[in-house]
Amino acid sequence: MIRRPRMRRKRDSTITLINVVFLMLIFFLIAGTIAPPLDSSLELVETSGLEGREPPDALVLHKDGTLSFQGRLTDPETYMAAHGAKPVRIVPDRAVPGSRLIEITGALRRLGAPSVFLVTVRSLE
């Protein structure tokens, strides 16, 4: 007697897809962090009357377009010669023209700064 081969049922591929999506969901729920919002009744400290201070390792770009480092006037060439190819942080005055800021950051990059960071105030409002 000759037997006919059984027809094997093909496995449903959607089950595999559902499993992968579920595992990804679990991974991102565990790995991700969500910052809790600030309490609405919280009143933040008002610092508008205090004198602002720049970070000690940052260049300051004044509103007249001049650069200073730790209170002494400087220029991009002098600064980069003294500090080497490290990331540079700049604290720009709010009144500095954008073209001057772009000019300074471009000069720092050309002189070897791997990256230039702007230090700004982040508002919570």
GROMACS .gro file of C-alpha atoms in nm:
model
  125
    1MET     CA    1   0.000   0.000   0.000
    2ILE     CA    2   0.131   0.344  -0.095
    3ARG     CA    3   0.085   0.619   0.154
    4ARG     CA    4   0.031   0.972   0.055
    5PRO     CA    5   0.262   1.220   0.223
    6ARG     CA    6   0.089   1.435   0.476
    7MET     CA    7   0.043   1.795   0.388
    8ARG     CA    8   0.224   1.995   0.650
    9ARG     CA    9   0.060   2.310   0.763
   10LYS     CA   10   0.264   2.618   0.702
   11ARG     CA   11   0.330   2.811   1.022
   12ASP     CA   12   0.160   3.144   1.049
   13SER     CA   13   0.423   3.420   1.027
   14THR     CA   14   0.208   3.679   1.204
   15ILE     CA   15   0.269   3.508   1.539
   16THR     CA   16   0.643   3.566   1.497
   17LEU     CA   17   0.582   3.929   1.409
   18ILE     CA   18   0.361   3.978   1.715
   19ASN     CA   19   0.627   3.821   1.937
   20VAL     CA   20   0.900   4.050   1.800
   21VAL     CA   21   0.685   4.362   1.842
   22PHE     CA   22   0.593   4.259   2.197
   23LEU     CA   23   0.958   4.200   2.289
   24MET     CA   24   1.055   4.539   2.143
   25LEU     CA   25   0.778   4.704   2.345
   26ILE     CA   26   0.902   4.544   2.667
   27PHE     CA   27   1.262   4.643   2.587
   28PHE     CA   28   1.175   5.010   2.529
   29LEU     CA   29   0.956   5.023   2.839
   30ILE     CA   30   1.243   4.895   3.052
   31ALA     CA   31   1.528   5.081   2.880
   32GLY     CA   32   1.355   5.416   2.832
   33THR     CA   33   1.332   5.676   3.102
   34ILE     CA   34   1.055   5.925   3.132
   35ALA     CA   35   1.119   6.240   3.332
   36PRO     CA   36   0.832   6.322   3.563
   37PRO     CA   37   0.680   6.666   3.503
   38LEU     CA   38   0.743   6.942   3.753
   39ASP     CA   39   0.482   6.981   4.020
   40SER     CA   40   0.246   7.261   3.916
   41SER     CA   41   0.251   7.406   4.268
   42LEU     CA   42   0.631   7.437   4.265
   43GLU     CA   43   0.763   7.794   4.259
   44LEU     CA   44   1.115   7.820   4.122
   45VAL     CA   45   1.378   8.051   4.269
   46GLU     CA   46   1.396   8.392   4.096
   47THR     CA   47   1.755   8.471   4.000
   48SER     CA   48   1.708   8.774   3.777
   49GLY     CA   49   1.869   9.000   4.039
   50LEU     CA   50   2.185   8.789   4.065
   51GLU     CA   51   2.489   8.855   3.853
   52GLY     CA   52   2.536   8.579   3.596
   53ARG     CA   53   2.859   8.386   3.585
   54GLU     CA   54   2.993   8.190   3.291
   55PRO     CA   55   3.144   7.843   3.334
   56PRO     CA   56   3.517   7.872   3.414
   57ASP     CA   57   3.628   7.687   3.100
   58ALA     CA   58   3.409   7.876   2.851
   59LEU     CA   59   3.483   8.156   2.608
   60VAL     CA   60   3.260   8.461   2.648
   61LEU     CA   61   3.140   8.638   2.335
   62HIS     CA   62   3.048   8.994   2.437
   63LYS     CA   63   2.782   9.205   2.265
   64ASP     CA   64   3.050   9.417   2.095
   65GLY     CA   65   3.187   9.100   1.929
   66THR     CA   66   3.501   9.060   2.140
   67LEU     CA   67   3.602   8.730   2.299
   68SER     CA   68   3.732   8.680   2.650
   69PHE     CA   69   3.850   8.379   2.846
   70GLN     CA   70   3.860   8.394   3.227
   71GLY     CA   71   3.830   8.774   3.217
   72ARG     CA   72   4.108   8.838   2.964
   73LEU     CA   73   4.052   8.942   2.603
   74THR     CA   74   4.151   8.680   2.348
   75ASP     CA   75   4.091   8.574   1.988
   76PRO     CA   76   4.021   8.230   1.836
   77GLU     CA   77   4.384   8.175   1.726
   78THR     CA   78   4.532   8.253   2.068
   79TYR     CA   79   4.270   8.046   2.250
   80MET     CA   80   4.317   7.739   2.028
   81ALA     CA   81   4.698   7.765   2.046
   82ALA     CA   82   4.680   7.758   2.425
   83HIS     CA   83   4.411   7.489   2.464
   84GLY     CA   84   4.466   7.248   2.174
   85ALA     CA   85   4.206   7.045   1.992
   86LYS     CA   86   3.942   7.011   2.263
   87PRO     CA   87   3.570   7.085   2.245
   88VAL     CA   88   3.503   7.457   2.299
   89ARG     CA   89   3.216   7.610   2.497
   90ILE     CA   90   3.101   7.963   2.418
   91VAL     CA   91   2.873   8.181   2.629
   92PRO     CA   92   2.732   8.438   2.383
   93ASP     CA   93   2.573   8.763   2.490
   94ARG     CA   94   2.208   8.785   2.389
   95ALA     CA   95   2.279   9.098   2.181
   96VAL     CA   96   2.560   8.945   1.970
   97PRO     CA   97   2.475   8.944   1.598
   98GLY     CA   98   2.429   8.594   1.460
   99SER     CA   99   2.681   8.658   1.185
  100ARG     CA  100   2.954   8.727   1.445
  101LEU     CA  101   2.868   8.408   1.633
  102ILE     CA  102   2.887   8.205   1.311
  103GLU     CA  103   3.217   8.373   1.225
  104ILE     CA  104   3.370   8.284   1.564
  105THR     CA  105   3.245   7.924   1.564
  106GLY     CA  106   3.371   7.875   1.207
  107ALA     CA  107   3.714   8.010   1.301
  108LEU     CA  108   3.734   7.779   1.602
  109ARG     CA  109   3.642   7.477   1.388
  110ARG     CA  110   3.899   7.570   1.123
  111LEU     CA  111   4.164   7.601   1.393
  112GLY     CA  112   4.104   7.246   1.517
  113ALA     CA  113   3.815   7.249   1.762
  114PRO     CA  114   3.634   6.916   1.715
  115SER     CA  115   3.308   7.070   1.836
  116VAL     CA  116   3.175   7.405   1.956
  117PHE     CA  117   2.897   7.417   2.216
  118LEU     CA  118   2.683   7.720   2.297
  119VAL     CA  119   2.597   7.769   2.662
  120THR     CA  120   2.247   7.912   2.691
  121VAL     CA  121   1.972   7.962   2.946
  122ARG     CA  122   1.695   7.707   2.926
  123SER     CA  123   1.359   7.846   3.019
  124LEU     CA  124   1.103   7.629   3.195
  125GLU     CA  125   0.809   7.841   3.081
   0.00000   0.00000   0.00000
